Amino acid sequence: MRGPDREIVAKERRLRRQQTDAERVIWFAVRDRRLGGFKFVRQEGIGPYVVDFVCREKMLIVEIDGGQHVENPRDAKREAFLQAEGYRVLRLWNNDVLSNREGVVSVILDAAQSRCPSPGAPSLPSPASGGGRGSPPSPRQAGRGEECG
């Protein structure tokens, strides 16, 4: 196959038009190299998946998730694929983005500036249980067990 898959491109475009409020907040913070000079793109196809944000230079994916992603087996398979491709995956909660924009943006910048993810980064509690409110944001998953090159 030559060029991008038409279905993936159509999905990318649809997701860009229908972004969530939290995705809109993060896009405003990272677009046009606003975050530490790093180039992020949104709703980008990687293999069969479309990720929320990716900085290819740092092999960093940022996913902004809602409660539907808590312990979802499809998400685990997707993340395993992305990590096998060499990406670090940083997952953050929608409610953290909306309630603590500056803290979340700081977490993303730290991840982009670091050479390696922090192993075993703490997980945030489920939004359904009211987690994440009032505490500093932290990545739910950040490429555990990777070797630094």
Short mmCIF file of N, CA and C in Angstrom, two decimals:
data_model
loop_
_atom_site.label_atom_id
_atom_site.label_comp_id
_atom_site.label_asym_id
_atom_site.label_seq_id
_atom_site.Cartn_x
_atom_site.Cartn_y
_atom_site.Cartn_z
N MET A 1 0.84 -1.18 0.00
CA MET A 1 0.00 0.00 0.00
C MET A 1 0.89 1.24 0.00
N ARG A 2 0.55 2.21 -0.80
CA ARG A 2 1.29 3.47 -0.87
C ARG A 2 0.47 4.57 -0.23
N GLY A 3 1.16 5.42 0.54
CA GLY A 3 0.48 6.55 1.16
C GLY A 3 -0.37 6.13 2.34
N PRO A 4 -0.96 7.11 3.00
CA PRO A 4 -1.77 6.81 4.18
C PRO A 4 -3.08 6.12 3.82
N ASP A 5 -3.54 5.30 4.71
CA ASP A 5 -4.81 4.60 4.55
C ASP A 5 -5.95 5.63 4.58
N ARG A 6 -6.81 5.58 3.57
CA ARG A 6 -7.89 6.57 3.47
C ARG A 6 -8.83 6.55 4.66
N GLU A 7 -9.11 5.36 5.20
CA GLU A 7 -9.99 5.27 6.36
C GLU A 7 -9.37 5.93 7.58
N ILE A 8 -8.07 5.73 7.77
CA ILE A 8 -7.38 6.35 8.91
C ILE A 8 -7.39 7.87 8.75
N VAL A 9 -7.11 8.36 7.54
CA VAL A 9 -7.09 9.80 7.30
C VAL A 9 -8.48 10.39 7.56
N ALA A 10 -9.53 9.72 7.12
CA ALA A 10 -10.89 10.20 7.37
C ALA A 10 -11.18 10.23 8.87
N LYS A 11 -10.73 9.21 9.59
CA LYS A 11 -10.94 9.16 11.04
C LYS A 11 -10.18 10.30 11.72
N GLU A 12 -8.94 10.55 11.30
CA GLU A 12 -8.14 11.65 11.86
C GLU A 12 -8.88 12.97 11.69
N ARG A 13 -9.39 13.22 10.51
CA ARG A 13 -10.09 14.48 10.23
C ARG A 13 -11.34 14.61 11.08
N ARG A 14 -12.10 13.52 11.18
CA ARG A 14 -13.33 13.54 11.98
C ARG A 14 -13.01 13.83 13.45
N LEU A 15 -11.98 13.17 13.98
CA LEU A 15 -11.61 13.38 15.39
C LEU A 15 -11.11 14.80 15.64
N ARG A 16 -10.43 15.40 14.67
CA ARG A 16 -9.98 16.79 14.82
C ARG A 16 -11.17 17.74 14.91
N ARG A 17 -12.19 17.46 14.12
CA ARG A 17 -13.39 18.31 14.14
C ARG A 17 -14.20 18.12 15.41
N GLN A 18 -14.15 16.92 15.99
CA GLN A 18 -15.00 16.58 17.13
C GLN A 18 -14.21 16.44 18.43
N GLN A 19 -13.14 17.21 18.58
CA GLN A 19 -12.32 17.06 19.77
C GLN A 19 -13.09 17.44 21.03
N THR A 20 -12.69 16.83 22.14
CA THR A 20 -13.31 17.11 23.43
C THR A 20 -12.78 18.44 23.95
N ASP A 21 -13.43 18.97 24.99
CA ASP A 21 -12.95 20.20 25.60
C ASP A 21 -11.53 20.03 26.12
N ALA A 22 -11.25 18.89 26.74
CA ALA A 22 -9.91 18.63 27.28
C ALA A 22 -8.88 18.57 26.16
N GLU A 23 -9.21 17.93 25.05
CA GLU A 23 -8.28 17.88 23.91
C GLU A 23 -8.04 19.27 23.35
N ARG A 24 -9.08 20.09 23.33
CA ARG A 24 -8.95 21.47 22.83
C ARG A 24 -7.98 22.27 23.72
N VAL A 25 -8.09 22.09 25.04
CA VAL A 25 -7.19 22.77 25.98
C VAL A 25 -5.74 22.37 25.73
N ILE A 26 -5.50 21.07 25.59
CA ILE A 26 -4.13 20.60 25.38
C ILE A 26 -3.62 21.04 24.01
N TRP A 27 -4.46 20.98 22.99
CA TRP A 27 -4.01 21.40 21.66
C TRP A 27 -3.58 22.86 21.68
N PHE A 28 -4.32 23.72 22.37
CA PHE A 28 -3.95 25.13 22.45
C PHE A 28 -2.58 25.28 23.12
N ALA A 29 -2.28 24.42 24.09
CA ALA A 29 -1.01 24.52 24.83
C ALA A 29 0.18 23.99 24.04
N VAL A 30 -0.04 22.99 23.16
CA VAL A 30 1.10 22.34 22.50
C VAL A 30 1.27 22.71 21.03
N ARG A 31 0.27 23.31 20.43
CA ARG A 31 0.36 23.59 18.99
C ARG A 31 1.42 24.65 18.70
N ASP A 32 1.87 24.67 17.46
CA ASP A 32 2.84 25.68 16.99
C ASP A 32 4.10 25.74 17.86
N ARG A 33 4.53 24.58 18.35
CA ARG A 33 5.76 24.48 19.17
C ARG A 33 5.71 25.36 20.42
N ARG A 34 4.51 25.59 20.96
CA ARG A 34 4.37 26.44 22.15
C ARG A 34 4.93 25.80 23.41
N LEU A 35 5.00 24.49 23.43
CA LEU A 35 5.44 23.79 24.63
C LEU A 35 6.91 23.39 24.48
N GLY A 36 7.79 24.21 24.99
CA GLY A 36 9.22 23.89 24.99
C GLY A 36 9.84 23.77 23.61
N GLY A 37 9.15 24.27 22.58
CA GLY A 37 9.68 24.17 21.23
C GLY A 37 9.46 22.81 20.58
N PHE A 38 8.75 21.91 21.26
CA PHE A 38 8.50 20.58 20.71
C PHE A 38 7.32 20.61 19.75
N LYS A 39 7.45 19.90 18.65
CA LYS A 39 6.37 19.84 17.66
C LYS A 39 5.43 18.68 17.99
N PHE A 40 4.19 19.02 18.31
CA PHE A 40 3.15 18.04 18.54
C PHE A 40 2.14 18.13 17.40
N VAL A 41 1.59 17.02 17.02
CA VAL A 41 0.46 16.99 16.09
C VAL A 41 -0.68 16.27 16.79
N ARG A 42 -1.90 16.53 16.34
CA ARG A 42 -3.06 15.92 17.00
C ARG A 42 -3.75 14.93 16.08
N GLN A 43 -4.42 13.98 16.70
CA GLN A 43 -5.20 12.97 15.99
C GLN A 43 -4.41 12.41 14.83
N GLU A 44 -3.31 11.77 15.16
CA GLU A 44 -2.36 11.27 14.17
C GLU A 44 -2.41 9.74 14.13
N GLY A 45 -2.43 9.19 12.92
CA GLY A 45 -2.42 7.74 12.76
C GLY A 45 -1.04 7.17 12.98
N ILE A 46 -0.97 6.14 13.81
CA ILE A 46 0.26 5.36 14.02
C ILE A 46 -0.16 3.91 13.89
N GLY A 47 0.27 3.28 12.80
CA GLY A 47 -0.22 1.93 12.53
C GLY A 47 -1.73 1.99 12.36
N PRO A 48 -2.45 1.04 12.97
CA PRO A 48 -3.91 1.03 12.82
C PRO A 48 -4.63 1.94 13.81
N TYR A 49 -3.89 2.69 14.62
CA TYR A 49 -4.49 3.50 15.69
C TYR A 49 -4.34 4.98 15.41
N VAL A 50 -5.26 5.78 15.97
CA VAL A 50 -5.16 7.23 15.93
C VAL A 50 -4.96 7.69 17.37
N VAL A 51 -3.86 8.42 17.60
CA VAL A 51 -3.55 8.89 18.95
C VAL A 51 -3.96 10.35 19.08
N ASP A 52 -4.21 10.79 20.32
CA ASP A 52 -4.64 12.17 20.54
C ASP A 52 -3.56 13.17 20.13
N PHE A 53 -2.36 13.02 20.69
CA PHE A 53 -1.24 13.93 20.39
C PHE A 53 0.04 13.12 20.32
N VAL A 54 0.93 13.51 19.42
CA VAL A 54 2.23 12.83 19.35
C VAL A 54 3.31 13.85 19.04
N CYS A 55 4.43 13.68 19.73
CA CYS A 55 5.66 14.41 19.42
C CYS A 55 6.61 13.35 18.88
N ARG A 56 6.73 13.27 17.57
CA ARG A 56 7.55 12.22 16.95
C ARG A 56 9.03 12.37 17.30
N GLU A 57 9.49 13.60 17.42
CA GLU A 57 10.88 13.87 17.77
C GLU A 57 11.27 13.19 19.09
N LYS A 58 10.35 13.18 20.05
CA LYS A 58 10.62 12.58 21.35
C LYS A 58 9.94 11.21 21.51
N MET A 59 9.28 10.75 20.45
CA MET A 59 8.58 9.46 20.49
C MET A 59 7.63 9.41 21.69
N LEU A 60 6.88 10.50 21.87
CA LEU A 60 5.97 10.67 23.01
C LEU A 60 4.55 10.82 22.51
N ILE A 61 3.68 9.98 23.04
CA ILE A 61 2.25 10.06 22.75
C ILE A 61 1.55 10.54 24.00
N VAL A 62 0.62 11.50 23.85
CA VAL A 62 -0.19 11.98 24.96
C VAL A 62 -1.63 11.63 24.65
N GLU A 63 -2.23 10.87 25.54
CA GLU A 63 -3.64 10.49 25.41
C GLU A 63 -4.42 11.16 26.53
N ILE A 64 -5.53 11.78 26.18
CA ILE A 64 -6.41 12.41 27.14
C ILE A 64 -7.65 11.53 27.24
N ASP A 65 -7.83 10.91 28.40
CA ASP A 65 -8.83 9.85 28.54
C ASP A 65 -9.96 10.22 29.50
N GLY A 66 -11.12 9.65 29.20
CA GLY A 66 -12.27 9.70 30.09
C GLY A 66 -12.43 8.36 30.77
N GLY A 67 -13.48 8.23 31.55
CA GLY A 67 -13.72 7.02 32.33
C GLY A 67 -13.87 5.75 31.52
N GLN A 68 -14.23 5.85 30.25
CA GLN A 68 -14.40 4.65 29.42
C GLN A 68 -13.09 3.92 29.19
N HIS A 69 -11.97 4.56 29.51
CA HIS A 69 -10.67 3.94 29.26
C HIS A 69 -10.10 3.23 30.49
N VAL A 70 -10.84 3.21 31.59
CA VAL A 70 -10.35 2.56 32.80
C VAL A 70 -10.30 1.05 32.56
N GLU A 71 -9.10 0.50 32.64
CA GLU A 71 -8.89 -0.95 32.51
C GLU A 71 -9.56 -1.55 31.28
N ASN A 72 -9.48 -0.86 30.16
CA ASN A 72 -10.06 -1.34 28.91
C ASN A 72 -9.04 -2.24 28.22
N PRO A 73 -9.40 -3.53 27.97
CA PRO A 73 -8.44 -4.44 27.33
C PRO A 73 -7.99 -3.97 25.94
N ARG A 74 -8.86 -3.32 25.19
CA ARG A 74 -8.46 -2.81 23.88
C ARG A 74 -7.40 -1.72 24.01
N ASP A 75 -7.52 -0.90 25.04
CA ASP A 75 -6.51 0.13 25.27
C ASP A 75 -5.17 -0.50 25.62
N ALA A 76 -5.18 -1.59 26.38
CA ALA A 76 -3.93 -2.28 26.74
C ALA A 76 -3.25 -2.83 25.49
N LYS A 77 -4.03 -3.41 24.59
CA LYS A 77 -3.49 -3.95 23.33
C LYS A 77 -2.91 -2.81 22.48
N ARG A 78 -3.65 -1.73 22.41
CA ARG A 78 -3.24 -0.55 21.64
C ARG A 78 -1.93 0.01 22.20
N GLU A 79 -1.87 0.15 23.52
CA GLU A 79 -0.67 0.70 24.15
C GLU A 79 0.53 -0.22 23.93
N ALA A 80 0.31 -1.53 24.00
CA ALA A 80 1.41 -2.48 23.76
C ALA A 80 1.95 -2.31 22.34
N PHE A 81 1.06 -2.12 21.37
CA PHE A 81 1.49 -1.90 19.99
C PHE A 81 2.33 -0.63 19.89
N LEU A 82 1.84 0.46 20.47
CA LEU A 82 2.54 1.74 20.39
C LEU A 82 3.90 1.68 21.06
N GLN A 83 3.98 1.00 22.20
CA GLN A 83 5.27 0.86 22.88
C GLN A 83 6.22 -0.02 22.07
N ALA A 84 5.69 -1.04 21.41
CA ALA A 84 6.53 -1.89 20.56
C ALA A 84 7.10 -1.09 19.38
N GLU A 85 6.39 -0.04 18.98
CA GLU A 85 6.87 0.84 17.91
C GLU A 85 7.89 1.86 18.44
N GLY A 86 8.14 1.85 19.74
CA GLY A 86 9.14 2.73 20.33
C GLY A 86 8.61 3.98 21.00
N TYR A 87 7.30 4.11 21.10
CA TYR A 87 6.69 5.30 21.70
C TYR A 87 6.51 5.14 23.20
N ARG A 88 6.63 6.26 23.91
CA ARG A 88 6.21 6.34 25.31
C ARG A 88 4.78 6.85 25.29
N VAL A 89 3.93 6.29 26.12
CA VAL A 89 2.53 6.70 26.14
C VAL A 89 2.23 7.34 27.49
N LEU A 90 1.80 8.59 27.45
CA LEU A 90 1.43 9.34 28.65
C LEU A 90 -0.08 9.49 28.63
N ARG A 91 -0.75 8.91 29.62
CA ARG A 91 -2.21 8.98 29.68
C ARG A 91 -2.62 9.91 30.82
N LEU A 92 -3.48 10.85 30.50
CA LEU A 92 -3.96 11.82 31.48
C LEU A 92 -5.48 11.84 31.45
N TRP A 93 -6.09 12.17 32.58
CA TRP A 93 -7.55 12.21 32.68
C TRP A 93 -8.12 13.53 32.16
N ASN A 94 -9.28 13.43 31.50
CA ASN A 94 -10.01 14.62 31.06
C ASN A 94 -10.21 15.61 32.20
N ASN A 95 -10.71 15.11 33.35
CA ASN A 95 -11.04 16.03 34.45
C ASN A 95 -9.80 16.71 35.01
N ASP A 96 -8.63 16.07 34.95
CA ASP A 96 -7.40 16.74 35.39
C ASP A 96 -7.03 17.86 34.43
N VAL A 97 -7.19 17.63 33.15
CA VAL A 97 -6.89 18.66 32.16
C VAL A 97 -7.77 19.88 32.39
N LEU A 98 -9.05 19.64 32.63
CA LEU A 98 -10.00 20.74 32.77
C LEU A 98 -9.88 21.46 34.11
N SER A 99 -9.45 20.75 35.16
CA SER A 99 -9.39 21.37 36.48
C SER A 99 -7.99 21.87 36.84
N ASN A 100 -6.96 21.40 36.14
CA ASN A 100 -5.58 21.78 36.49
C ASN A 100 -4.74 21.86 35.22
N ARG A 101 -5.12 22.73 34.32
CA ARG A 101 -4.45 22.85 33.03
C ARG A 101 -2.94 23.04 33.18
N GLU A 102 -2.53 23.97 34.02
CA GLU A 102 -1.10 24.26 34.16
C GLU A 102 -0.32 23.06 34.66
N GLY A 103 -0.88 22.32 35.61
CA GLY A 103 -0.21 21.14 36.13
C GLY A 103 -0.06 20.05 35.08
N VAL A 104 -1.11 19.84 34.30
CA VAL A 104 -1.08 18.83 33.25
C VAL A 104 -0.07 19.21 32.17
N VAL A 105 -0.08 20.47 31.77
CA VAL A 105 0.87 20.92 30.75
C VAL A 105 2.30 20.75 31.25
N SER A 106 2.52 20.99 32.54
CA SER A 106 3.84 20.79 33.13
C SER A 106 4.26 19.32 33.07
N VAL A 107 3.32 18.41 33.32
CA VAL A 107 3.60 16.97 33.23
C VAL A 107 4.01 16.60 31.80
N ILE A 108 3.30 17.15 30.82
CA ILE A 108 3.61 16.86 29.41
C ILE A 108 4.99 17.41 29.06
N LEU A 109 5.28 18.63 29.49
CA LEU A 109 6.60 19.22 29.21
C LEU A 109 7.70 18.39 29.86
N ASP A 110 7.51 17.98 31.10
CA ASP A 110 8.51 17.15 31.78
C ASP A 110 8.75 15.86 31.01
N ALA A 111 7.68 15.24 30.52
CA ALA A 111 7.82 13.99 29.76
C ALA A 111 8.57 14.23 28.45
N ALA A 112 8.28 15.35 27.79
CA ALA A 112 8.96 15.65 26.53
C ALA A 112 10.44 15.97 26.76
N GLN A 113 10.74 16.61 27.87
CA GLN A 113 12.13 16.99 28.15
C GLN A 113 12.95 15.82 28.67
N SER A 114 12.29 14.84 29.26
CA SER A 114 13.05 13.72 29.82
C SER A 114 13.43 12.75 28.72
N ARG A 115 14.59 12.16 28.87
CA ARG A 115 15.06 11.18 27.90
C ARG A 115 14.28 9.89 28.03
N CYS A 116 13.93 9.54 29.24
CA CYS A 116 13.21 8.30 29.51
C CYS A 116 11.99 8.61 30.37
N PRO A 117 10.95 7.80 30.26
CA PRO A 117 9.81 7.96 31.15
C PRO A 117 10.20 7.50 32.55
N SER A 118 9.48 7.96 33.53
CA SER A 118 9.76 7.47 34.88
C SER A 118 9.12 6.10 35.04
N PRO A 119 9.90 5.07 35.38
CA PRO A 119 9.35 3.73 35.50
C PRO A 119 8.33 3.66 36.61
N GLY A 120 7.27 2.93 36.37
CA GLY A 120 6.26 2.71 37.39
C GLY A 120 5.60 3.98 37.86
N ALA A 121 5.35 4.91 36.94
CA ALA A 121 4.71 6.16 37.32
C ALA A 121 3.38 5.86 37.99
N PRO A 122 3.03 6.62 39.00
CA PRO A 122 1.81 6.34 39.73
C PRO A 122 0.58 6.49 38.85
N SER A 123 -0.43 5.72 39.16
CA SER A 123 -1.68 5.78 38.42
C SER A 123 -2.64 6.71 39.12
N LEU A 124 -3.44 7.40 38.34
CA LEU A 124 -4.50 8.22 38.91
C LEU A 124 -5.71 7.35 39.16
N PRO A 125 -6.48 7.65 40.20
CA PRO A 125 -7.70 6.89 40.42
C PRO A 125 -8.70 7.16 39.31
N SER A 126 -9.67 6.30 39.20
CA SER A 126 -10.70 6.42 38.17
C SER A 126 -11.51 7.69 38.36
N PRO A 127 -11.86 8.39 37.25
CA PRO A 127 -12.71 9.56 37.39
C PRO A 127 -14.07 9.19 37.95
N ALA A 128 -14.52 7.96 37.70
CA ALA A 128 -15.81 7.51 38.20
C ALA A 128 -15.83 7.51 39.73
N SER A 129 -14.67 7.28 40.36
CA SER A 129 -14.60 7.28 41.82
C SER A 129 -14.24 8.66 42.36
N GLY A 130 -14.21 9.65 41.47
CA GLY A 130 -13.91 11.01 41.90
C GLY A 130 -12.44 11.29 42.00
N GLY A 131 -11.61 10.40 41.48
CA GLY A 131 -10.17 10.57 41.58
C GLY A 131 -9.66 11.69 40.71
N GLY A 132 -8.49 12.12 41.05
CA GLY A 132 -7.83 13.13 40.25
C GLY A 132 -8.14 14.55 40.66
N ARG A 133 -9.23 14.76 41.41
CA ARG A 133 -9.59 16.12 41.79
C ARG A 133 -8.76 16.56 42.98
N GLY A 134 -8.23 17.76 42.91
CA GLY A 134 -7.53 18.33 44.02
C GLY A 134 -6.11 17.84 44.22
N SER A 135 -5.65 16.94 43.39
CA SER A 135 -4.28 16.46 43.53
C SER A 135 -3.52 16.82 42.27
N PRO A 136 -2.21 16.94 42.37
CA PRO A 136 -1.46 17.26 41.16
C PRO A 136 -1.58 16.15 40.14
N PRO A 137 -1.68 16.48 38.86
CA PRO A 137 -1.81 15.44 37.86
C PRO A 137 -0.53 14.64 37.76
N SER A 138 -0.70 13.38 37.47
CA SER A 138 0.45 12.52 37.22
C SER A 138 0.08 11.56 36.11
N PRO A 139 1.05 11.09 35.37
CA PRO A 139 0.73 10.17 34.28
C PRO A 139 0.17 8.87 34.84
N ARG A 140 -0.86 8.33 34.19
CA ARG A 140 -1.41 7.05 34.61
C ARG A 140 -0.51 5.93 34.15
N GLN A 141 0.05 6.06 32.96
CA GLN A 141 0.96 5.05 32.44
C GLN A 141 2.02 5.78 31.66
N ALA A 142 3.25 5.36 31.81
CA ALA A 142 4.31 6.08 31.11
C ALA A 142 5.41 5.13 30.66
N GLY A 143 5.07 4.21 29.80
CA GLY A 143 6.08 3.36 29.20
C GLY A 143 6.93 2.62 30.21
N ARG A 144 6.33 1.91 31.12
CA ARG A 144 7.07 1.21 32.16
C ARG A 144 8.04 0.20 31.58
N GLY A 145 9.18 0.08 32.23
CA GLY A 145 10.12 -0.98 31.90
C GLY A 145 10.96 -0.74 30.66
N GLU A 146 10.96 0.45 30.11
CA GLU A 146 11.75 0.70 28.90
C GLU A 146 13.19 0.99 29.27
N GLU A 147 14.08 0.65 28.37
CA GLU A 147 15.50 0.96 28.54
C GLU A 147 15.79 2.30 27.88
N CYS A 148 16.67 3.08 28.48
CA CYS A 148 17.09 4.33 27.85
C CYS A 148 18.16 4.02 26.83
N GLY A 149 18.08 4.70 25.67
CA GLY A 149 19.06 4.45 24.63
C GLY A 149 20.15 5.45 24.58
#
